[in-house]
Short mmCIF file of C-alpha atoms in Angstrom, two decimals:
data_model
loop_
_atom_site.label_atom_id
_atom_site.label_comp_id
_atom_site.label_asym_id
_atom_site.label_seq_id
_atom_site.Cartn_x
_atom_site.Cartn_y
_atom_site.Cartn_z
CA MET A 1 -120.22 -27.95 79.29
CA SER A 2 -117.66 -30.05 81.11
CA ALA A 3 -116.61 -26.99 83.15
CA LEU A 4 -120.22 -26.34 84.17
CA ILE A 5 -120.71 -29.97 85.16
CA ASN A 6 -117.60 -29.90 87.35
CA LEU A 7 -118.62 -26.60 88.91
CA LEU A 8 -121.98 -28.11 89.88
CA TYR A 9 -120.15 -31.15 91.29
CA ILE A 10 -118.04 -28.87 93.51
CA LEU A 11 -121.18 -27.10 94.72
CA SER A 12 -122.85 -30.38 95.58
CA SER A 13 -119.74 -31.59 97.43
CA ILE A 14 -119.84 -28.41 99.55
CA LEU A 15 -123.53 -28.99 100.33
CA PHE A 16 -122.76 -32.59 101.40
CA ILE A 17 -120.00 -31.38 103.74
CA PHE A 18 -122.25 -28.81 105.45
CA GLY A 19 -125.11 -31.31 105.44
CA ILE A 20 -123.11 -33.91 107.39
CA LYS A 21 -121.78 -31.23 109.74
CA LYS A 22 -125.27 -29.93 110.52
CA LEU A 23 -126.69 -33.44 110.96
CA GLY A 24 -124.47 -33.78 114.03
CA SER A 25 -126.35 -31.20 116.09
CA ALA A 26 -130.00 -31.29 117.18
CA GLU A 27 -130.96 -27.72 116.22
CA THR A 28 -129.62 -27.89 112.67
CA ALA A 29 -130.06 -31.58 111.79
CA ARG A 30 -133.20 -31.25 109.67
CA ARG A 31 -131.78 -28.31 107.70
CA GLY A 32 -128.56 -30.29 107.21
CA ASN A 33 -130.48 -33.18 105.69
CA ALA A 34 -132.31 -30.76 103.37
CA MET A 35 -129.01 -29.17 102.29
CA SER A 36 -127.51 -32.53 101.48
CA SER A 37 -130.60 -33.46 99.44
CA VAL A 38 -130.16 -30.27 97.40
CA GLY A 39 -126.53 -31.32 96.86
CA MET A 40 -127.70 -34.70 95.59
CA THR A 41 -130.19 -33.05 93.20
CA LEU A 42 -127.43 -30.81 91.83
CA ALA A 43 -125.13 -33.80 91.30
CA ILE A 44 -127.87 -35.67 89.38
CA VAL A 45 -128.77 -32.62 87.26
CA ALA A 46 -125.09 -32.04 86.45
CA THR A 47 -124.70 -35.67 85.36
CA LEU A 48 -127.73 -35.39 83.08
CA LEU A 49 -125.91 -32.58 81.22
CA TYR A 50 -123.54 -35.19 79.74
CA LEU A 51 -124.53 -35.69 76.12
CA GLY A 52 -125.72 -38.94 74.57
CA LEU A 53 -127.54 -40.58 77.47
CA GLU A 54 -130.27 -43.13 76.75
CA TRP A 55 -133.08 -40.88 77.96
CA TRP A 56 -135.97 -43.32 78.26
CA MET A 57 -133.83 -45.55 80.48
CA VAL A 58 -132.66 -42.59 82.57
CA LEU A 59 -136.18 -41.28 83.16
CA THR A 60 -137.89 -44.66 83.67
CA GLY A 61 -135.18 -45.87 86.04
CA MET A 62 -135.23 -42.69 88.11
CA ALA A 63 -139.05 -42.65 88.24
CA ILE A 64 -139.31 -46.30 89.36
CA GLY A 65 -136.56 -45.90 91.98
CA SER A 66 -137.98 -42.65 93.37
CA ALA A 67 -141.48 -44.10 93.63
CA ILE A 68 -140.32 -47.24 95.46
CA GLY A 69 -138.02 -45.26 97.76
CA TYR A 70 -140.68 -42.67 98.60
CA VAL A 71 -143.45 -45.17 99.29
CA ALA A 72 -141.19 -47.39 101.41
CA ALA A 73 -139.88 -44.43 103.43
CA THR A 74 -143.30 -42.89 104.11
CA ARG A 75 -145.13 -46.13 104.91
CA VAL A 76 -142.58 -47.62 107.32
CA ALA A 77 -143.53 -47.46 111.00
CA MET A 78 -141.36 -45.32 113.28
CA THR A 79 -140.03 -48.44 115.00
CA GLY A 80 -139.09 -50.04 111.69
CA MET A 81 -136.83 -47.20 110.53
CA PRO A 82 -133.41 -48.64 111.43
CA GLU A 83 -134.04 -51.80 109.41
CA MET A 84 -135.36 -49.67 106.53
CA VAL A 85 -132.03 -47.80 106.59
CA ALA A 86 -130.26 -51.17 106.38
CA LEU A 87 -132.39 -52.10 103.35
CA PHE A 88 -131.71 -48.78 101.56
CA ASN A 89 -128.03 -49.13 102.36
CA GLY A 90 -127.99 -52.59 100.83
CA PHE A 91 -129.58 -51.25 97.64
CA GLY A 92 -126.89 -48.56 97.45
CA GLY A 93 -124.20 -51.23 97.78
CA LEU A 94 -125.79 -53.36 95.06
CA ALA A 95 -126.02 -50.28 92.83
CA SER A 96 -122.25 -49.75 93.23
CA LEU A 97 -121.62 -53.41 92.44
CA LEU A 98 -123.71 -53.04 89.27
CA VAL A 99 -121.82 -49.87 88.29
CA GLY A 100 -118.62 -51.92 88.56
CA GLY A 101 -120.25 -54.69 86.51
CA ALA A 102 -121.48 -52.31 83.79
CA GLU A 103 -118.01 -50.78 83.44
CA PHE A 104 -116.49 -54.29 83.25
CA VAL A 105 -118.90 -55.19 80.42
CA LYS A 106 -117.98 -51.98 78.56
CA LEU A 107 -114.29 -52.75 78.96
CA ARG A 108 -114.71 -56.32 77.71
CA VAL A 109 -116.97 -55.61 74.73
CA GLY A 110 -115.00 -52.70 73.31
CA GLY A 111 -111.52 -53.79 74.40
CA ILE A 112 -109.28 -52.12 76.99
CA ALA A 113 -107.65 -49.57 74.64
CA HIS A 114 -111.02 -48.25 73.43
CA TYR A 115 -112.40 -48.21 76.98
CA LEU A 116 -109.53 -46.10 78.32
CA GLU A 117 -109.88 -43.66 75.41
CA ALA A 118 -113.61 -43.23 76.01
CA LEU A 119 -112.88 -42.70 79.70
CA LYS A 120 -110.37 -39.99 78.88
CA ALA A 121 -112.83 -38.29 76.53
CA GLN A 122 -115.49 -38.23 79.27
CA SER A 123 -113.37 -37.30 82.29
CA GLY A 124 -110.17 -35.79 80.92
CA VAL A 125 -108.11 -38.15 83.07
CA THR A 126 -105.66 -40.76 81.74
CA VAL A 127 -105.27 -43.98 83.72
CA PRO A 128 -103.31 -47.17 83.09
CA ALA A 129 -105.34 -50.33 82.38
CA TRP A 130 -104.43 -51.94 85.73
CA PHE A 131 -105.82 -48.94 87.61
CA ALA A 132 -109.23 -49.24 85.93
CA LEU A 133 -109.36 -53.00 86.56
CA VAL A 134 -108.30 -52.73 90.23
CA ALA A 135 -110.99 -50.07 90.74
CA ILE A 136 -113.63 -52.28 89.07
CA GLY A 137 -112.60 -55.31 91.16
CA LEU A 138 -112.62 -53.43 94.47
CA THR A 139 -115.97 -51.75 93.70
CA ILE A 140 -117.54 -55.16 93.05
CA LEU A 141 -115.98 -56.58 96.24
CA VAL A 142 -117.01 -53.75 98.59
CA GLY A 143 -120.41 -53.28 96.90
CA GLY A 144 -121.20 -56.99 97.23
CA ILE A 145 -120.18 -57.11 100.89
CA THR A 146 -122.35 -54.04 101.60
CA PHE A 147 -125.35 -55.56 99.82
CA THR A 148 -125.58 -58.99 101.47
CA GLY A 149 -124.26 -57.68 104.81
CA SER A 150 -127.07 -55.11 104.89
CA MET A 151 -129.66 -57.73 103.90
CA ILE A 152 -128.60 -59.96 106.83
CA ALA A 153 -128.64 -56.93 109.15
CA TYR A 154 -132.15 -56.10 107.87
CA GLY A 155 -133.27 -59.68 108.49
CA LYS A 156 -131.86 -59.74 112.01
CA LEU A 157 -133.27 -56.33 113.00
CA SER A 158 -136.73 -56.97 111.60
CA GLY A 159 -136.89 -60.37 113.27
CA LYS A 160 -137.14 -62.25 109.97
CA LEU A 161 -133.87 -63.97 110.85
CA GLY A 162 -133.04 -65.03 114.39
CA GLY A 163 -131.16 -62.42 116.43
CA LYS A 164 -128.68 -64.99 117.75
CA PRO A 165 -125.11 -65.00 116.45
CA THR A 166 -124.41 -67.89 114.07
CA LEU A 167 -121.05 -69.43 114.95
CA PHE A 168 -119.34 -72.53 113.60
CA PRO A 169 -115.86 -74.02 114.07
CA GLY A 170 -113.13 -72.63 111.83
CA GLN A 171 -115.29 -69.61 110.96
CA LYS A 172 -112.50 -67.04 111.06
CA LEU A 173 -110.20 -69.24 108.98
CA ILE A 174 -112.91 -69.81 106.35
CA ASN A 175 -113.70 -66.08 106.19
CA PHE A 176 -110.02 -65.30 105.81
CA LEU A 177 -109.60 -67.87 103.02
CA ILE A 178 -112.61 -66.60 101.07
CA MET A 179 -111.33 -63.03 101.38
CA ALA A 180 -107.91 -64.15 100.12
CA ILE A 181 -109.47 -65.96 97.13
CA ALA A 182 -111.52 -62.84 96.32
CA LEU A 183 -108.33 -60.74 96.28
CA ILE A 184 -106.68 -63.32 94.02
CA GLY A 185 -109.75 -62.98 91.78
CA ILE A 186 -109.13 -59.23 91.49
CA ALA A 187 -105.47 -59.94 90.64
CA LEU A 188 -106.60 -62.36 87.91
CA MET A 189 -108.95 -59.70 86.51
CA VAL A 190 -106.04 -57.26 86.30
CA ILE A 191 -103.75 -59.82 84.64
CA GLY A 192 -106.49 -61.13 82.33
CA GLY A 193 -107.67 -57.72 81.13
CA ASP A 194 -110.35 -58.25 78.46
CA GLY A 195 -109.56 -61.99 78.01
CA PRO A 196 -111.67 -65.01 79.06
CA THR A 197 -109.80 -65.59 82.37
CA ALA A 198 -110.79 -62.12 83.55
CA LEU A 199 -114.46 -62.87 82.87
CA SER A 200 -114.44 -66.05 84.98
CA ALA A 201 -112.47 -64.24 87.70
CA GLY A 202 -115.03 -61.41 87.65
CA ILE A 203 -117.98 -63.81 88.04
CA VAL A 204 -116.22 -65.67 90.87
CA LEU A 205 -115.49 -62.31 92.52
CA VAL A 206 -119.18 -61.32 92.47
CA VAL A 207 -120.21 -64.62 94.10
CA LEU A 208 -117.45 -64.46 96.74
CA SER A 209 -118.14 -60.82 97.64
CA LEU A 210 -121.81 -61.68 98.23
CA MET A 211 -120.72 -64.62 100.42
CA ILE A 212 -118.32 -62.48 102.48
CA GLY A 213 -121.12 -60.02 103.32
CA VAL A 214 -123.22 -62.87 104.73
CA LEU A 215 -120.35 -64.55 106.59
CA MET A 216 -119.19 -61.27 108.15
CA THR A 217 -122.64 -60.42 109.51
CA ILE A 218 -124.06 -63.76 110.75
CA PRO A 219 -121.67 -64.09 113.74
CA ILE A 220 -122.92 -60.77 115.16
CA GLY A 221 -125.94 -60.72 117.44
CA GLY A 222 -129.16 -58.79 116.76
CA GLY A 223 -128.48 -56.32 119.59
CA ASP A 224 -125.32 -55.12 117.86
CA MET A 225 -126.97 -54.60 114.47
CA PRO A 226 -127.15 -50.76 114.71
CA VAL A 227 -123.34 -50.68 114.94
CA VAL A 228 -123.07 -53.12 112.04
CA ILE A 229 -125.42 -51.00 109.91
CA SER A 230 -123.31 -47.94 110.68
CA LEU A 231 -120.21 -49.85 109.56
CA LEU A 232 -121.97 -51.09 106.40
CA ASN A 233 -123.07 -47.51 105.73
CA SER A 234 -119.43 -46.50 105.84
CA LEU A 235 -118.62 -49.36 103.44
CA SER A 236 -121.31 -48.25 100.98
CA GLY A 237 -119.58 -44.87 100.94
CA VAL A 238 -116.28 -46.58 100.21
CA ALA A 239 -117.95 -48.55 97.40
CA ALA A 240 -119.25 -45.29 95.88
CA ALA A 241 -115.79 -43.69 96.15
CA LEU A 242 -114.24 -46.72 94.44
CA ALA A 243 -116.86 -46.51 91.68
CA GLY A 244 -115.74 -42.89 91.36
CA PHE A 245 -112.22 -44.13 90.68
CA ILE A 246 -113.49 -46.33 87.83
CA ILE A 247 -115.22 -43.52 85.99
CA LEU A 248 -112.83 -40.86 87.38
CA ASN A 249 -115.61 -38.69 88.73
CA ASN A 250 -114.71 -36.23 91.50
CA VAL A 251 -118.11 -35.89 93.18
CA LEU A 252 -118.36 -39.68 93.55
CA VAL A 253 -114.88 -39.86 95.06
CA VAL A 254 -115.39 -36.94 97.46
CA ALA A 255 -118.94 -37.73 98.61
CA GLY A 256 -118.24 -41.47 98.89
CA CYS A 257 -115.11 -40.80 100.86
CA LEU A 258 -116.88 -38.37 103.23
CA VAL A 259 -119.49 -41.02 104.02
CA GLY A 260 -116.78 -43.68 104.38
CA ALA A 261 -114.69 -41.68 106.84
CA SER A 262 -117.52 -40.09 108.85
CA GLY A 263 -119.27 -43.48 108.95
CA ILE A 264 -116.23 -45.12 110.57
CA ILE A 265 -116.03 -42.36 113.21
CA LEU A 266 -119.76 -42.68 113.95
CA THR A 267 -119.36 -46.46 114.25
CA VAL A 268 -116.56 -46.03 116.80
CA ILE A 269 -118.64 -43.47 118.75
CA MET A 270 -121.59 -45.90 118.83
CA CYS A 271 -119.32 -48.68 120.11
CA LYS A 272 -117.95 -46.39 122.83
CA ALA A 273 -121.50 -45.51 123.90
CA MET A 274 -122.01 -49.23 124.60
CA ASN A 275 -118.61 -49.52 126.33
CA ARG A 276 -117.35 -51.84 123.60
CA THR A 277 -114.64 -51.76 121.00
CA LEU A 278 -115.30 -52.23 117.29
CA GLY A 279 -113.19 -55.41 117.22
CA ASN A 280 -115.23 -56.78 120.10
CA VAL A 281 -118.50 -56.14 118.24
CA LEU A 282 -117.25 -57.62 114.95
CA PHE A 283 -115.40 -60.66 116.22
CA GLY A 284 -116.71 -61.18 119.76
CA GLY A 285 -119.79 -63.18 118.76
CA PHE A 286 -121.71 -61.40 121.56
CA GLY A 287 -124.68 -59.12 121.27
CA ALA A 288 -127.13 -61.93 121.86
CA SER A 289 -127.39 -60.79 125.48
CA ALA A 290 -129.19 -57.58 124.56
CA GLN A 291 -131.75 -59.62 122.64
CA ALA A 292 -132.14 -62.27 125.33
CA GLY A 293 -132.35 -59.72 128.17
CA GLY A 294 -135.01 -57.60 126.47
CA MET B 1 -99.11 -40.76 79.84
CA ASP B 2 -99.95 -37.68 81.87
CA PHE B 3 -100.93 -38.70 85.36
CA ALA B 4 -101.38 -35.22 86.86
CA PRO B 5 -105.24 -35.24 86.75
CA LEU B 6 -105.30 -38.71 88.34
CA LEU B 7 -103.01 -37.48 91.13
CA LEU B 8 -105.37 -34.55 91.72
CA LEU B 9 -108.22 -37.02 92.14
CA LEU B 10 -106.15 -39.01 94.66
CA PHE B 11 -105.38 -35.72 96.41
CA ALA B 12 -109.11 -34.92 96.70
CA PHE B 13 -109.66 -38.48 97.97
CA THR B 14 -107.09 -38.06 100.75
CA LEU B 15 -108.42 -34.66 101.83
CA ALA B 16 -112.00 -36.00 101.88
CA ILE B 17 -110.93 -38.77 104.27
CA PHE B 18 -109.51 -36.23 106.73
CA LEU B 19 -112.53 -33.98 106.32
CA GLY B 20 -114.88 -36.91 106.99
CA PHE B 21 -113.00 -37.71 110.19
CA GLU B 22 -113.10 -34.09 111.34
CA LEU B 23 -116.81 -33.52 110.59
CA ILE B 24 -118.03 -35.95 113.21
CA SER B 25 -117.38 -35.04 116.80
CA LYS B 26 -119.46 -35.27 119.96
CA VAL B 27 -122.73 -36.29 118.34
CA PRO B 28 -125.53 -36.67 120.93
CA SER B 29 -126.59 -40.33 121.07
CA GLN B 30 -130.19 -39.67 119.96
CA LEU B 31 -128.76 -38.30 116.70
CA HIS B 32 -126.70 -41.42 115.91
CA THR B 33 -129.44 -43.12 113.88
CA PRO B 34 -130.52 -39.99 111.89
CA LEU B 35 -126.87 -39.20 111.14
CA MET B 36 -126.31 -42.74 109.93
CA SER B 37 -129.47 -42.56 107.83
CA GLY B 38 -128.58 -39.13 106.41
CA SER B 39 -125.11 -40.18 105.36
CA ASN B 40 -126.56 -43.40 103.95
CA ALA B 41 -128.62 -41.21 101.61
CA ILE B 42 -125.42 -39.45 100.52
CA SER B 43 -123.81 -42.78 99.66
CA GLY B 44 -126.55 -43.05 97.02
CA ILE B 45 -124.28 -40.68 95.05
CA THR B 46 -123.34 -43.85 93.17
CA ILE B 47 -126.40 -42.82 91.08
CA VAL B 48 -123.94 -40.64 89.12
CA GLY B 49 -121.96 -43.74 88.12
CA ALA B 50 -125.17 -45.58 87.29
CA LEU B 51 -126.45 -42.77 85.04
CA LEU B 52 -123.15 -42.59 83.17
CA ALA B 53 -123.45 -46.30 82.34
CA LEU B 54 -126.50 -45.35 80.23
CA SER B 55 -124.62 -43.76 77.31
CA GLU B 56 -126.30 -44.47 73.95
CA LEU B 57 -123.22 -45.99 72.36
CA GLU B 58 -122.50 -48.50 75.11
CA PRO B 59 -123.21 -52.26 74.79
CA THR B 60 -126.84 -53.20 75.51
CA LEU B 61 -125.88 -55.43 78.45
CA ALA B 62 -123.97 -52.58 80.12
CA LYS B 63 -127.00 -50.31 79.69
CA TRP B 64 -129.39 -52.81 81.27
CA ILE B 65 -127.05 -53.35 84.21
CA GLY B 66 -126.83 -49.55 84.51
CA PHE B 67 -130.63 -49.29 84.37
CA PHE B 68 -131.03 -51.56 87.42
CA ALA B 69 -128.24 -49.66 89.17
CA VAL B 70 -130.18 -46.40 88.57
CA ILE B 71 -133.35 -47.88 90.11
CA LEU B 72 -131.51 -49.20 93.18
CA ALA B 73 -129.44 -46.05 93.72
CA MET B 74 -132.56 -43.90 93.38
CA ILE B 75 -134.36 -45.99 96.04
CA ASN B 76 -131.35 -45.38 98.28
CA VAL B 77 -131.34 -41.62 97.61
CA VAL B 78 -135.06 -40.81 97.82
CA GLY B 79 -135.84 -43.35 100.55
CA GLY B 80 -132.77 -42.28 102.54
CA TYR B 81 -133.61 -38.57 102.57
CA VAL B 82 -137.32 -39.06 103.26
CA VAL B 83 -136.76 -41.52 106.11
CA THR B 84 -134.12 -39.25 107.68
CA ASP B 85 -136.48 -36.29 107.49
CA ARG B 86 -139.23 -38.32 109.17
CA MET B 87 -136.85 -39.37 111.96
CA LEU B 88 -135.78 -35.78 112.58
CA GLY B 89 -139.38 -34.54 112.48
CA MET B 90 -140.29 -37.02 115.19
CA PHE B 91 -137.27 -35.90 117.21
CA LYS B 92 -138.37 -32.26 117.04
CA LYS B 93 -141.86 -33.02 118.34
CA LYS B 94 -140.42 -34.85 121.33
CA GLU B 95 -138.15 -31.93 122.16
CA LYS B 96 -140.90 -29.28 121.97
CA GLY B 97 -141.65 -29.36 125.68
CA SER B 98 -138.05 -28.78 126.74
CA PRO B 99 -136.74 -25.20 127.05
CA GLN B 100 -134.79 -23.91 124.06
CA PRO B 101 -131.18 -22.91 124.73
#
């Protein structure tokens, strides 16, 4: 069964690769999107072949999510689509954060030794305890940043928040310090393992990662939000790839990584189209001009 | 411990980064948003991680967290693909008048 699951995962990875490739050209874009959706279906079906899943939760969760996603995507006006993408992207980031959280709970309740054994039984891969904990910490960090960053981008694009950049003195220093504390939090999780320190560090990490997403996005003006969403899209791919390193799942690693890398390239291309650099968009505090001028 | 399978995973990770970089080149600007939206749908692949959190034998708290992750990831997947398809459909209609190459 495990061989079949992995075979399906390889197939879906191939479909994602061709899907992204075809999305880059006008004649094939729609077919590319369809191919990638078939890849996603295969990946989900393959995952459902794992034995011992809590079926009512699987089916209810998938039904609720599909219904909300479908209704939101079909009802949104053409002009509202970019902010809808930001919203979906944020949900994906939060989902990765929760995957990290669920794995952390498993690790704490059953103990590290038991957790690593169960992981080996499921994936066939042996990892040291620090590797699992670093992967959990980074998934929570990147997932959290993606979630709140996307929510702010959604607010700015839809006009619910002002489009002006929010700047305050010492902003870069504060952002840097919070990031540093978050990384220390991950280190404490690794050192603490399944002890009480690790739990407090994990909770602090969740809060800080959510704060970083907000702080990173508020200094950027509404006119630059498409670039920011593209960057956050890349980050949500990275979060998925990191989640793949927790559960040692190849389709998560490959697909997440593809989105992460292609997302960065697309972000740079979008910046170039505006005659800007990525650093200028992220740290310039501009972008208000486009809003004010229009 | 035998780290060979883990190294293979890291190998796949590295190759996927290079592949991701190579896949995107000279995208026409009107396709930037659909491409972003389409790859956003792919990042919903985290659904696989969410589903695997729902194993029967896992702690109840982990399962409930996984349950919410499944809902959110599924919104990302279904919403992402549908919205991308709508964008591209609109794009096609606009292009109908222009001569096909």
